[in-house]
Structures are given as C-alpha cells and as structure tokens.
PDB file of N, CA and C in Angstrom:
ATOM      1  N   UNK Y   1      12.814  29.514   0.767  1.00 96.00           N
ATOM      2  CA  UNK Y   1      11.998  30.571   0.173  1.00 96.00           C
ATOM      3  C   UNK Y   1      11.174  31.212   1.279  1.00 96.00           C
ATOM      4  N   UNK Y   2      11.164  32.640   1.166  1.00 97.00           N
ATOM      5  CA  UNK Y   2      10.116  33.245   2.073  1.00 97.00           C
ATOM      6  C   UNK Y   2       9.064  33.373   1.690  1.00 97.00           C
ATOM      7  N   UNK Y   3       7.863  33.379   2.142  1.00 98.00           N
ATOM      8  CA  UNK Y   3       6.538  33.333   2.140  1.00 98.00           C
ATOM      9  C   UNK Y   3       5.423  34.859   3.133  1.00 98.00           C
ATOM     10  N   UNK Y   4       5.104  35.614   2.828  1.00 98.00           N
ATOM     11  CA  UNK Y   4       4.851  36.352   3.987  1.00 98.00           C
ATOM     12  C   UNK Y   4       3.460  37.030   3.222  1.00 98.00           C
ATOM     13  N   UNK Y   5       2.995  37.646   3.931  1.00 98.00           N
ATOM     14  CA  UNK Y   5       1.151  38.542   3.369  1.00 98.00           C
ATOM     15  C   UNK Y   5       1.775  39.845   3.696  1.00 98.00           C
ATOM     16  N   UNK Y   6       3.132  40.129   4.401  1.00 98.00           N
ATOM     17  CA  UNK Y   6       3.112  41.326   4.313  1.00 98.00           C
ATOM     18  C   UNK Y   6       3.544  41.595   2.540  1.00 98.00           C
ATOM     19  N   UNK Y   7       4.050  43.209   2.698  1.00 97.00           N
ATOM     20  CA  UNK Y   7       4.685  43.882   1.441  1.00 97.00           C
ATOM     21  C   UNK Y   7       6.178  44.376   0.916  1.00 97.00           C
ATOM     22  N   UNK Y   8       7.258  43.383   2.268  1.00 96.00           N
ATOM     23  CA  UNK Y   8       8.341  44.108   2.498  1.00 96.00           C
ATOM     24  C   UNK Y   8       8.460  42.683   3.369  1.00 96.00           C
ATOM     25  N   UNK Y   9       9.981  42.295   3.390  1.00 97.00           N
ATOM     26  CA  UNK Y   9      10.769  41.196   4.603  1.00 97.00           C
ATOM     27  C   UNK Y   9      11.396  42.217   5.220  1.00 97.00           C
ATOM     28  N   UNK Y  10      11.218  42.303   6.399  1.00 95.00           N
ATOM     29  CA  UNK Y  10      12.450  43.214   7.713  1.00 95.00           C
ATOM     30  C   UNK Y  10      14.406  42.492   7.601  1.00 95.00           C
ATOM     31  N   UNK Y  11      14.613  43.262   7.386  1.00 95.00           N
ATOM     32  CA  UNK Y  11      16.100  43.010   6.814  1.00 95.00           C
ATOM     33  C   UNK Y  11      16.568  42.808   6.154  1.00 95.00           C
ATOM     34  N   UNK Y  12      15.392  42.883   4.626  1.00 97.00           N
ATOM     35  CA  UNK Y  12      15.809  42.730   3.578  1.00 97.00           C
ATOM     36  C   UNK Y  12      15.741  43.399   2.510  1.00 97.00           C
ATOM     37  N   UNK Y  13      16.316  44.036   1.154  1.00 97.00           N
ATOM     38  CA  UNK Y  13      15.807  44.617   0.022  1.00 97.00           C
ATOM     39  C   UNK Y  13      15.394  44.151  -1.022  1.00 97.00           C
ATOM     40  N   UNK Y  14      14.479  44.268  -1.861  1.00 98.00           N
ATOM     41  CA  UNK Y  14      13.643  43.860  -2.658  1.00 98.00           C
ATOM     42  C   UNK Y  14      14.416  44.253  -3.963  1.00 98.00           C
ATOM     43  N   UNK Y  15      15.356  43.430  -4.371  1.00 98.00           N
ATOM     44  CA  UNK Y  15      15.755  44.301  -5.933  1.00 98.00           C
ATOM     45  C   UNK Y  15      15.523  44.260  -6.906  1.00 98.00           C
ATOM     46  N   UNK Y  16      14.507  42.734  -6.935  1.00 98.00           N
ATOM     47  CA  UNK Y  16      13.541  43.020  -8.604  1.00 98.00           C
ATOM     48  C   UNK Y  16      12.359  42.088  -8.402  1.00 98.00           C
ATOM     49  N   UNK Y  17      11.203  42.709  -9.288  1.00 98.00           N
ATOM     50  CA  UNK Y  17       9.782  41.695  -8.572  1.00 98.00           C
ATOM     51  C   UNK Y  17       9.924  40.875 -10.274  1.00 98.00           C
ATOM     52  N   UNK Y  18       9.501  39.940  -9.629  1.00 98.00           N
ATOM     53  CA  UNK Y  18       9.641  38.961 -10.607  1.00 98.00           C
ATOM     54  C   UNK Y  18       7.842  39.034 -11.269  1.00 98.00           C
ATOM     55  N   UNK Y  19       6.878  39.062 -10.760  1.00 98.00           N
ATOM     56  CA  UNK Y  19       5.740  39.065 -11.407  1.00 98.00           C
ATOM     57  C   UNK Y  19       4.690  38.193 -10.457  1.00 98.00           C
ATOM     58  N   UNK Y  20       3.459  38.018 -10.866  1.00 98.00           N
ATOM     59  CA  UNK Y  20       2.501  37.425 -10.058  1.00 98.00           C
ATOM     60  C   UNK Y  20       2.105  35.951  -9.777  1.00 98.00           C
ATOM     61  N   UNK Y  21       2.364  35.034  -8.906  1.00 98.00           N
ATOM     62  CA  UNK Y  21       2.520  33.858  -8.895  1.00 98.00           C
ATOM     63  C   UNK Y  21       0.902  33.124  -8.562  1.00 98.00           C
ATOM     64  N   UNK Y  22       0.753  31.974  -9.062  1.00 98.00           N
ATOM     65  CA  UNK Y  22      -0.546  31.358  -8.090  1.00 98.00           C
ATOM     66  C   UNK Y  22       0.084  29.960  -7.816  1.00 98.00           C
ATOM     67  N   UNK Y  23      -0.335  29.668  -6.894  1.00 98.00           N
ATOM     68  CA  UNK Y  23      -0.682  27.880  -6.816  1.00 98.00           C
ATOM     69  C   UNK Y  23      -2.819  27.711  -6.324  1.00 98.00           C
ATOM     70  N   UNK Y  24      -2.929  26.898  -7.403  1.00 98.00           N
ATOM     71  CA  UNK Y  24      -4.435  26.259  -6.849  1.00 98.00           C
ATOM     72  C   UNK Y  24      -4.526  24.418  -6.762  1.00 98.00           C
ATOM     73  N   UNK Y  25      -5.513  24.369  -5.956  1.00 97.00           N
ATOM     74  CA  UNK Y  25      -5.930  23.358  -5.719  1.00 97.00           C
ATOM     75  C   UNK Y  25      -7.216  23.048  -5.553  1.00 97.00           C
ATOM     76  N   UNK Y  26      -7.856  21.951  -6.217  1.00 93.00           N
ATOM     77  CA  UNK Y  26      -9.170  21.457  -6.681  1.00 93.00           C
ATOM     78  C   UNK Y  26      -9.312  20.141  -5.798  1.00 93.00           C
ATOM     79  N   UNK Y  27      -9.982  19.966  -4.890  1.00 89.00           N
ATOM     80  CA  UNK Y  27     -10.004  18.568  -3.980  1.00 89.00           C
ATOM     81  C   UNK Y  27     -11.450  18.090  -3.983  1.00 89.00           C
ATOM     82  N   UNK Y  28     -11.686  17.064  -4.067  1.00 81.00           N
ATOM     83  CA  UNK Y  28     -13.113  16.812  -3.780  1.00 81.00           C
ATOM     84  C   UNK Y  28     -12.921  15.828  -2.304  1.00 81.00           C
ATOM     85  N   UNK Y  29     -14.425  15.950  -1.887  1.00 70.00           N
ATOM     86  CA  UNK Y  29     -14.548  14.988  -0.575  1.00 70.00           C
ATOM     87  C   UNK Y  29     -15.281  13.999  -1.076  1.00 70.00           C
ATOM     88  N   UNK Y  30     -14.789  13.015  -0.442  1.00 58.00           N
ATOM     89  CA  UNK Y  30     -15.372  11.809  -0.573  1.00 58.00           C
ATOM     90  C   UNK Y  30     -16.602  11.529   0.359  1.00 58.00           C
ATOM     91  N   UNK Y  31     -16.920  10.171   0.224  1.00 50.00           N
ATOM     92  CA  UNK Y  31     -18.977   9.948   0.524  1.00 50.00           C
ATOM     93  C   UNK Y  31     -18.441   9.721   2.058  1.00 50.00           C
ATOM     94  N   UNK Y  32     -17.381   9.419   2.457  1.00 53.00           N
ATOM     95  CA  UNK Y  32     -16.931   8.994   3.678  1.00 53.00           C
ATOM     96  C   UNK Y  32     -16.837   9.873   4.487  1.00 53.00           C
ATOM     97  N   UNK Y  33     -16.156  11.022   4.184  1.00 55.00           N
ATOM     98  CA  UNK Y  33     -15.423  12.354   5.034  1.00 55.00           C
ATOM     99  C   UNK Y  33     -17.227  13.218   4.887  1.00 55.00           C
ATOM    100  N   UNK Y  34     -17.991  12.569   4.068  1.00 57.00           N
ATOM    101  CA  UNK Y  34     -19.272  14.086   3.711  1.00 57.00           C
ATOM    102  C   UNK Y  34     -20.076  13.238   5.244  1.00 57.00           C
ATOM    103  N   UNK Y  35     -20.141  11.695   5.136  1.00 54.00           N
ATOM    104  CA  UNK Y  35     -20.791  11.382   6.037  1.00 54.00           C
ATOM    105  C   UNK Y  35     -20.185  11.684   7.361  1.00 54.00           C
ATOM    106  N   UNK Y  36     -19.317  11.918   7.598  1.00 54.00           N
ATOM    107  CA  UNK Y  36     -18.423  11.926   9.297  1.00 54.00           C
ATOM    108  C   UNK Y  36     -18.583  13.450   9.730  1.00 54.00           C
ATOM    109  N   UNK Y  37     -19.060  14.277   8.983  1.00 54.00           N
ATOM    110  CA  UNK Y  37     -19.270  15.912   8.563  1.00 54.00           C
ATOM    111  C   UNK Y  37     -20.361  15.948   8.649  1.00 54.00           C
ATOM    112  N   UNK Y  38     -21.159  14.948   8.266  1.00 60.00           N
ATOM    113  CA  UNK Y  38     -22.436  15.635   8.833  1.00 60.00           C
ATOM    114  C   UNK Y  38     -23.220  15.199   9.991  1.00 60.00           C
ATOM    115  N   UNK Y  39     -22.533  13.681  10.400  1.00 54.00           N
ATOM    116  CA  UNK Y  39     -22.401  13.597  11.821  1.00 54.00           C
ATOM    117  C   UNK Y  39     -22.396  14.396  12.997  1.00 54.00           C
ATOM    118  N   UNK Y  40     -20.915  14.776  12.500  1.00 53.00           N
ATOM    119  CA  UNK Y  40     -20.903  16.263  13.322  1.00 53.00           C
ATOM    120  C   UNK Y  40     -21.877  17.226  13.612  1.00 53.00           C
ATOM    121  N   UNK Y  41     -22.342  17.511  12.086  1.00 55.00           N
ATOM    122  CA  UNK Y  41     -23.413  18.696  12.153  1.00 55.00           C
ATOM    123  C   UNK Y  41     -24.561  18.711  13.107  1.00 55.00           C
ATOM    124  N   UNK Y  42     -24.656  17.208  13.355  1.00 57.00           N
ATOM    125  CA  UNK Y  42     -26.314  16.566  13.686  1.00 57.00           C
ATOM    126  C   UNK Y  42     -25.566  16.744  15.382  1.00 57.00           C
ATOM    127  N   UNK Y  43     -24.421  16.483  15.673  1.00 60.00           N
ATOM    128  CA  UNK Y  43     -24.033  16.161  17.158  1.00 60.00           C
ATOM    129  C   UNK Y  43     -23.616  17.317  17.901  1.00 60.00           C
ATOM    130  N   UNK Y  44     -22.706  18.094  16.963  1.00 60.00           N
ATOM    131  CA  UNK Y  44     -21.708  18.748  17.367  1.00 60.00           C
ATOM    132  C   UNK Y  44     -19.897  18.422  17.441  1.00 60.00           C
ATOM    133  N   UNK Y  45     -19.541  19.248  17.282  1.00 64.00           N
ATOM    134  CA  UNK Y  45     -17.870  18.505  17.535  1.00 64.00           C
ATOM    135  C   UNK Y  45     -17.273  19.514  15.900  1.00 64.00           C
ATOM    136  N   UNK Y  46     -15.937  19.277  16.169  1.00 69.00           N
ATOM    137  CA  UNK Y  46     -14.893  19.289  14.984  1.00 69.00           C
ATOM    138  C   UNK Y  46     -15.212  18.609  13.726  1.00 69.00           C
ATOM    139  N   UNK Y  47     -15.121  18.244  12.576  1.00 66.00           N
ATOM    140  CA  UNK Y  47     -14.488  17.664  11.294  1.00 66.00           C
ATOM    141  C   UNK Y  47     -12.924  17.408  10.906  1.00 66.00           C
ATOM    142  N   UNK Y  48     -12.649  16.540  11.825  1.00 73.00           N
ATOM    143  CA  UNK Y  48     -11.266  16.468  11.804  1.00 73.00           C
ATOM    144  C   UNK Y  48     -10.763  15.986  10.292  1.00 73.00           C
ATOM    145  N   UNK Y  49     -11.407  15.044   9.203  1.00 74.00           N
ATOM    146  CA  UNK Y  49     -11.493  14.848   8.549  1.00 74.00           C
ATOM    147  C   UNK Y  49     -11.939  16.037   7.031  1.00 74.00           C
ATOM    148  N   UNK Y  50     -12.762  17.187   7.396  1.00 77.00           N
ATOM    149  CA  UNK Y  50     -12.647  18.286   6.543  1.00 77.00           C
ATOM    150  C   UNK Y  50     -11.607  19.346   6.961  1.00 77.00           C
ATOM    151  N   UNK Y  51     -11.101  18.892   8.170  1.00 83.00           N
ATOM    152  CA  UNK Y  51      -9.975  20.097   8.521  1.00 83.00           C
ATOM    153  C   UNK Y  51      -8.833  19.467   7.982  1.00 83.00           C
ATOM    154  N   UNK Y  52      -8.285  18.051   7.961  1.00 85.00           N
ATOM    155  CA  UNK Y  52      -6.924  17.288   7.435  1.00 85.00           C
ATOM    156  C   UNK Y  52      -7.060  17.636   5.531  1.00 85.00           C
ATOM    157  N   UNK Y  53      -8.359  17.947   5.328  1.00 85.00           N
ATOM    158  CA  UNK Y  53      -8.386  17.989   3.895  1.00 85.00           C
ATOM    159  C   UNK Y  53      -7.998  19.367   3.204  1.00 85.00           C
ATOM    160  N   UNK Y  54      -8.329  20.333   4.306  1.00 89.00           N
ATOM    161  CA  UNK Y  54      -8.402  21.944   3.660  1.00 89.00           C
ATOM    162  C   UNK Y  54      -6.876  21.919   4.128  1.00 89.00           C
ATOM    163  N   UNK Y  55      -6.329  21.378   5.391  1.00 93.00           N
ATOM    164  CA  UNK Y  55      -4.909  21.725   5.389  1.00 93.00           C
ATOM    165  C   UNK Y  55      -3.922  20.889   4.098  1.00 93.00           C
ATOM    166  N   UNK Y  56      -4.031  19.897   4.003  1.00 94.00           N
ATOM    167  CA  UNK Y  56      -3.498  19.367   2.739  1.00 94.00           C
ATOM    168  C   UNK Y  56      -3.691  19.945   1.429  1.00 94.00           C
ATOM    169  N   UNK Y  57      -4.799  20.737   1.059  1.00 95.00           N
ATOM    170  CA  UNK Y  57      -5.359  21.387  -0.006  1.00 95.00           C
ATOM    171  C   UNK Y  57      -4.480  22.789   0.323  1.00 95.00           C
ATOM    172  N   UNK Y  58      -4.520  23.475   1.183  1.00 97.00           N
ATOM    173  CA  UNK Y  58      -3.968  24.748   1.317  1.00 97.00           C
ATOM    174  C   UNK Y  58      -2.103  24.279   1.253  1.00 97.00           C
ATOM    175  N   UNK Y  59      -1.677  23.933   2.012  1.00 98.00           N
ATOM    176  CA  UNK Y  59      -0.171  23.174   1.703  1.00 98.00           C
ATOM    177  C   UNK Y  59      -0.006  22.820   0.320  1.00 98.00           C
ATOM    178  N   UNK Y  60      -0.205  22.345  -0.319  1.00 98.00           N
ATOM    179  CA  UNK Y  60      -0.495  21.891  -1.526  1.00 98.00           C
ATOM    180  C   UNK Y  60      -0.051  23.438  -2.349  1.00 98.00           C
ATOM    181  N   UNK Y  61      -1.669  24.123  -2.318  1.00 98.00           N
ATOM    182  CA  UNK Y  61      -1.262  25.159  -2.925  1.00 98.00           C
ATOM    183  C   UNK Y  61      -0.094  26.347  -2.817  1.00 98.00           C
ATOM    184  N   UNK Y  62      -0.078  26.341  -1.660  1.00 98.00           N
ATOM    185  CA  UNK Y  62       1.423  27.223  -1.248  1.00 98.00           C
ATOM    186  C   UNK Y  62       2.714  26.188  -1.851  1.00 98.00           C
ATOM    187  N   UNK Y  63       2.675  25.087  -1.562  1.00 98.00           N
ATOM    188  CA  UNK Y  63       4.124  24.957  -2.681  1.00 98.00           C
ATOM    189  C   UNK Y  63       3.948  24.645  -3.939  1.00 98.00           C
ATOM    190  N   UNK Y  64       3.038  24.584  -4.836  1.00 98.00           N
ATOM    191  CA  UNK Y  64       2.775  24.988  -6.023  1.00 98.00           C
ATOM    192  C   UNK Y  64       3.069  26.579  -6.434  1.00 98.00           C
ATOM    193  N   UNK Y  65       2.978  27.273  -5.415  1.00 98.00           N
ATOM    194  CA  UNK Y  65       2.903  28.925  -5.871  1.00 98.00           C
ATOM    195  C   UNK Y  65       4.359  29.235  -5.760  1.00 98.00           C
ATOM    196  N   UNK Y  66       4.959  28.230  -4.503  1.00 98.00           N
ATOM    197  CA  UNK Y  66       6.607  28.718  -4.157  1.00 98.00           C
ATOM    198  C   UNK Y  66       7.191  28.099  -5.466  1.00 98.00           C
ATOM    199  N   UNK Y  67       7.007  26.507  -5.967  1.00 98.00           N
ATOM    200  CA  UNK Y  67       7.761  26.244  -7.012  1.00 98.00           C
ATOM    201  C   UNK Y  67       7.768  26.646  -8.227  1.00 98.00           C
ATOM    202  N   UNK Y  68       6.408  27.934  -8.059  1.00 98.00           N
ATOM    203  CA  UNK Y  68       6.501  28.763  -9.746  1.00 98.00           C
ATOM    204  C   UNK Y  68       7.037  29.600  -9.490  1.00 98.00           C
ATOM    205  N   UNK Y  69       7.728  30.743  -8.315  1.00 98.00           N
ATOM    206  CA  UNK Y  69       8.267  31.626  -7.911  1.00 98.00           C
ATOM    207  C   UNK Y  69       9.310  30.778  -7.961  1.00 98.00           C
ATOM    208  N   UNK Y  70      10.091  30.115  -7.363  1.00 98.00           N
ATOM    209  CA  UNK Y  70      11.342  29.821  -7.595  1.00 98.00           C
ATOM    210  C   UNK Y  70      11.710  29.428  -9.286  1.00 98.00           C
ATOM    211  N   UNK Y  71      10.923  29.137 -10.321  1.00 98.00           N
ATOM    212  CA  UNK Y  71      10.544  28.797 -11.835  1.00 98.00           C
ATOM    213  C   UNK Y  71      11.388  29.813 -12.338  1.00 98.00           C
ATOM    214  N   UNK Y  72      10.417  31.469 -11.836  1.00 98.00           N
ATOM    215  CA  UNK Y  72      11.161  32.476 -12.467  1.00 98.00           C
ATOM    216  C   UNK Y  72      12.345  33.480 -11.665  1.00 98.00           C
ATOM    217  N   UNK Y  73      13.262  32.364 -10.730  1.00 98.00           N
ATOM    218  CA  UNK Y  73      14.219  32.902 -10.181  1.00 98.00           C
ATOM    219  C   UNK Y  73      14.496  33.545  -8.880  1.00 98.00           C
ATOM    220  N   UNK Y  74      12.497  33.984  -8.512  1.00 98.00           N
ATOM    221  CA  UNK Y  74      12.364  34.401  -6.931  1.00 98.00           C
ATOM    222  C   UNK Y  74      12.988  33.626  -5.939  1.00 98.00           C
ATOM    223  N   UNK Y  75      13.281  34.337  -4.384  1.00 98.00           N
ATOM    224  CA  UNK Y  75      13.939  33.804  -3.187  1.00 98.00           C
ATOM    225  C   UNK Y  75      12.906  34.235  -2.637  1.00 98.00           C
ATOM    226  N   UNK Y  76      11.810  34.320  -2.541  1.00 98.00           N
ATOM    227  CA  UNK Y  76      10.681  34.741  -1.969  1.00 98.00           C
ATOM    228  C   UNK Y  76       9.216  35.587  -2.913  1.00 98.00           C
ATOM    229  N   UNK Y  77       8.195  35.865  -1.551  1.00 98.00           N
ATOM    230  CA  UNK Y  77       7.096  36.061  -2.655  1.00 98.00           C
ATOM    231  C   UNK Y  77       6.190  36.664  -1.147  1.00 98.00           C
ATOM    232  N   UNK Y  78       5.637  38.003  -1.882  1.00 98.00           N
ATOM    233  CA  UNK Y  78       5.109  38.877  -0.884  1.00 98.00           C
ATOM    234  C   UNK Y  78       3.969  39.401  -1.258  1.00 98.00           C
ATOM    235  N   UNK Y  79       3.176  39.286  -0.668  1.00 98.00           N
ATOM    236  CA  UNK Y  79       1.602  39.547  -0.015  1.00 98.00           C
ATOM    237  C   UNK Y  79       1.197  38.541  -0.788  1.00 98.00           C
ATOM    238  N   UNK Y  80       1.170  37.273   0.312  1.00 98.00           N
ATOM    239  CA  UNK Y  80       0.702  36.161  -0.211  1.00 98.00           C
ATOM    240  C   UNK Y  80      -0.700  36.163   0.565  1.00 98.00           C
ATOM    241  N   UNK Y  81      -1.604  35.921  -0.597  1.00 98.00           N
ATOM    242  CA  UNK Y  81      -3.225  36.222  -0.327  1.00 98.00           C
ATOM    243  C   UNK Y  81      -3.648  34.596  -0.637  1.00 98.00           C
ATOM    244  N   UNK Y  82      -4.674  33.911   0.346  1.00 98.00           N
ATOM    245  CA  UNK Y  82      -5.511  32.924   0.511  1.00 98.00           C
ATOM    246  C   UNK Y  82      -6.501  32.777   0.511  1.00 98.00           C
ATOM    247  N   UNK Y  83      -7.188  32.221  -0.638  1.00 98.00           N
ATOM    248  CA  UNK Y  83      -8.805  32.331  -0.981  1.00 98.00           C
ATOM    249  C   UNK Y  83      -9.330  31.053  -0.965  1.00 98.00           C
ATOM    250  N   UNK Y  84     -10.557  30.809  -0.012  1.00 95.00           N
ATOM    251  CA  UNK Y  84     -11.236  29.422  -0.449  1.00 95.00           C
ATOM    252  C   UNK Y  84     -12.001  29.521  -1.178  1.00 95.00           C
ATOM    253  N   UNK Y  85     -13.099  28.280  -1.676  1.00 94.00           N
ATOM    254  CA  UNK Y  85     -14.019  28.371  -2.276  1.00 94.00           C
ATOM    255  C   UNK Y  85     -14.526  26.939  -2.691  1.00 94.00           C
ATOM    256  N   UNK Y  86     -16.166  26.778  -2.555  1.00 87.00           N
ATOM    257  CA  UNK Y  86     -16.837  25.154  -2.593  1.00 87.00           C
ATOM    258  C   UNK Y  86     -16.959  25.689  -3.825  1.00 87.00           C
ATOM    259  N   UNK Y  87     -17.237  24.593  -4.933  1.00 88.00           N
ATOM    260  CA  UNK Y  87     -17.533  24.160  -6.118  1.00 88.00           C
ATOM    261  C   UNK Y  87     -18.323  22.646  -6.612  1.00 88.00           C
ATOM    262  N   UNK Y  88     -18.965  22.613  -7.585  1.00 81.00           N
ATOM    263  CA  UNK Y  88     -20.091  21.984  -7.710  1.00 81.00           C
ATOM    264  C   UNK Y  88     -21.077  21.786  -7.471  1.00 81.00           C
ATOM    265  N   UNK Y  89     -22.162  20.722  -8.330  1.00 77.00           N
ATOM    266  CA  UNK Y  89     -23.466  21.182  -8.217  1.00 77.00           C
ATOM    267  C   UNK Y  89     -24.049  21.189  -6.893  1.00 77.00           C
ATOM    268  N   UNK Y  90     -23.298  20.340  -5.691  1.00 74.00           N
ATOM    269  CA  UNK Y  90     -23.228  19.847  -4.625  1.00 74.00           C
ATOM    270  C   UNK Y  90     -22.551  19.906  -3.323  1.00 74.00           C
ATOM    271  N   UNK Y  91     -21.594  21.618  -3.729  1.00 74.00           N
ATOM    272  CA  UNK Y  91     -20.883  21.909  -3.246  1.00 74.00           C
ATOM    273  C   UNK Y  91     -19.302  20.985  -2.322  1.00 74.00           C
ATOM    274  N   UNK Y  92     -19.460  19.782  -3.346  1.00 75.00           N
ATOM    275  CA  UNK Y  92     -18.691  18.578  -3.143  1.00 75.00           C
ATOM    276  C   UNK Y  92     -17.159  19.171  -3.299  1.00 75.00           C
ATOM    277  N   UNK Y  93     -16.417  20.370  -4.007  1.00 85.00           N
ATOM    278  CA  UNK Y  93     -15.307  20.427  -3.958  1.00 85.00           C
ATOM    279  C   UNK Y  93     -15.070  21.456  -3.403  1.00 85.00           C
ATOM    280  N   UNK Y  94     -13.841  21.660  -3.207  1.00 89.00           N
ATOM    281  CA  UNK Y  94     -13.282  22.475  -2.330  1.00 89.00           C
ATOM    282  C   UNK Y  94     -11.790  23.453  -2.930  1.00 89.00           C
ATOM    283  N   UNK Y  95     -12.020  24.568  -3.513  1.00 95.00           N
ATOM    284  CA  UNK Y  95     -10.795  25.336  -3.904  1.00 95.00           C
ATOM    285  C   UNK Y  95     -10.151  26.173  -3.231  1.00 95.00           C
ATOM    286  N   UNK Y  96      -8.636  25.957  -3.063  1.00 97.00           N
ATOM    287  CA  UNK Y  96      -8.033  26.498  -1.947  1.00 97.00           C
ATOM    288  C   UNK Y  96      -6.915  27.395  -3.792  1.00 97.00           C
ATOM    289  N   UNK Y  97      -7.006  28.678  -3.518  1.00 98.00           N
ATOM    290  CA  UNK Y  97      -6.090  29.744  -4.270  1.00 98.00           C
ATOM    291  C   UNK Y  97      -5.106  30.509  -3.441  1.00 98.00           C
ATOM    292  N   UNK Y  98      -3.742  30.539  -3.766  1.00 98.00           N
ATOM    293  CA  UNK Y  98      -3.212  31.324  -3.134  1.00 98.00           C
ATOM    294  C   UNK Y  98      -1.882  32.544  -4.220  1.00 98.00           C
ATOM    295  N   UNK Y  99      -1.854  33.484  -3.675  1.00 98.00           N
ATOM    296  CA  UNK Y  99      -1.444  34.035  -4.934  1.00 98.00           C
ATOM    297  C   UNK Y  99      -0.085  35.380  -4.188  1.00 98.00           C
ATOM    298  N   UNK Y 100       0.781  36.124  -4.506  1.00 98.00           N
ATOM    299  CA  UNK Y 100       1.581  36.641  -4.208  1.00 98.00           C
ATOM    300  C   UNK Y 100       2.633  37.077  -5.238  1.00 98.00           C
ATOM    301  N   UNK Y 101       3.019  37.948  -4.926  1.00 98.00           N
ATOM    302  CA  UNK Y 101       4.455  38.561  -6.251  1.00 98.00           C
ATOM    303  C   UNK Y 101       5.485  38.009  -5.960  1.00 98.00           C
ATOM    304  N   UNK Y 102       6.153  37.525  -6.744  1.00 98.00           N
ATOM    305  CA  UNK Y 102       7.558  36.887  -6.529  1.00 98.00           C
ATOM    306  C   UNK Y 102       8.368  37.694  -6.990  1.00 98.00           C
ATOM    307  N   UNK Y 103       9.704  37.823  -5.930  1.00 98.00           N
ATOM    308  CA  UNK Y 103      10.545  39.023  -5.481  1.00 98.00           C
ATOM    309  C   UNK Y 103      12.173  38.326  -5.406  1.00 98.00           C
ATOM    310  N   UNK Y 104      13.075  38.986  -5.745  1.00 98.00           N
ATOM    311  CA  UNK Y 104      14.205  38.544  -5.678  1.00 98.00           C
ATOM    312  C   UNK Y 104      14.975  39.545  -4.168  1.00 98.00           C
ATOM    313  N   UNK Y 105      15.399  39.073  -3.455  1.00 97.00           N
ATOM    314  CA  UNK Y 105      16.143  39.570  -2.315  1.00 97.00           C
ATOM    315  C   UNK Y 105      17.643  39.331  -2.041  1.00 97.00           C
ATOM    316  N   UNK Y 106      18.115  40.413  -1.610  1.00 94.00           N
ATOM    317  CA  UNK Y 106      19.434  40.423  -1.284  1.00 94.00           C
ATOM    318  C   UNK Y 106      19.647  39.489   0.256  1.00 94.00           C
TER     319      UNK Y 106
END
C-alpha cells in the first residue's frame, strides 16, 4: 500500500477515491517513562523512552488507517495528515491521529 501527504503518486492514475480513512491511537505513559522525562528536563538530554513511545503510537496509527483503506478496497491513500495531541487531567496521554483518502490506482 502507498502512503504519501502528497495529492497525486508520480506514475500513477487515481481511478476512484474510495473515501476518508483514520487510524488513532490513545497511549498513556507510565510513572517510569514520566520519571526518566523529567530527569531529562532537570539535566538535559533526549527522552529516548517518550520518543520509542510516540514512534510506536504513530506506527500504530498509520497501519490502522492502511488496514481500513485496504477494508474498502484502496491500493493506497493520499494526503496523509498527522496530528498529535496530550490528553488528561495530567496531560498523561498521548494521541497520535492520522487521516488520508483512500484511492484505488492503476
């Protein structure tokens, strides 16, 4: 399956849009990864541990969005848009949205 943010694949024709796809994902961090994060904050450095989480959360959601595009028959899915977003009272979770039209190609 193709995946792209543009509006068009180069070498290919678009011969029917199938409709608007999402995949989301809802992750929370744990007391472990909040403490090693704010370590950081106090020291300096990376969050290798909030970065392994948003990439698993974002992966996640992109093949959730490809396996509902392939659902309704798409071989791809164009202008795929990526939205984060913290949630709770504590800003403890983490929503990764990703969304795109699913397109049938020759």
């Amino acid at each position: 399956m193709i995946l792209t943010t543009g509006n068009e694949i180069s070498g290919k024709n678009i011969r029917e849009y199938k409709g608007i796809v999402f995949g989301e994902v809802i992750t929370g961090i744990n007391l472990l990864k909040d403490l090693g994060a704010e370590l950081r904050n106090i020291f300096g450095g990376r969050s290798q541990s909030y970065e392994d989480e948003l990439t698993n959360a974002r992966e996640n959601a992109l093949k959730e969005m490809e396996e509902r595009a392939a659902s309704l028959g798409a071989n791809a899915v164009i202008g795929v848009d990526v939205d984060y977003e913290v949630l709770g009272s504590d800003n403890g979770m983490l929503m990764v949205t990703v969304s795109g039209t699913a397109v049938i190609t020759d």
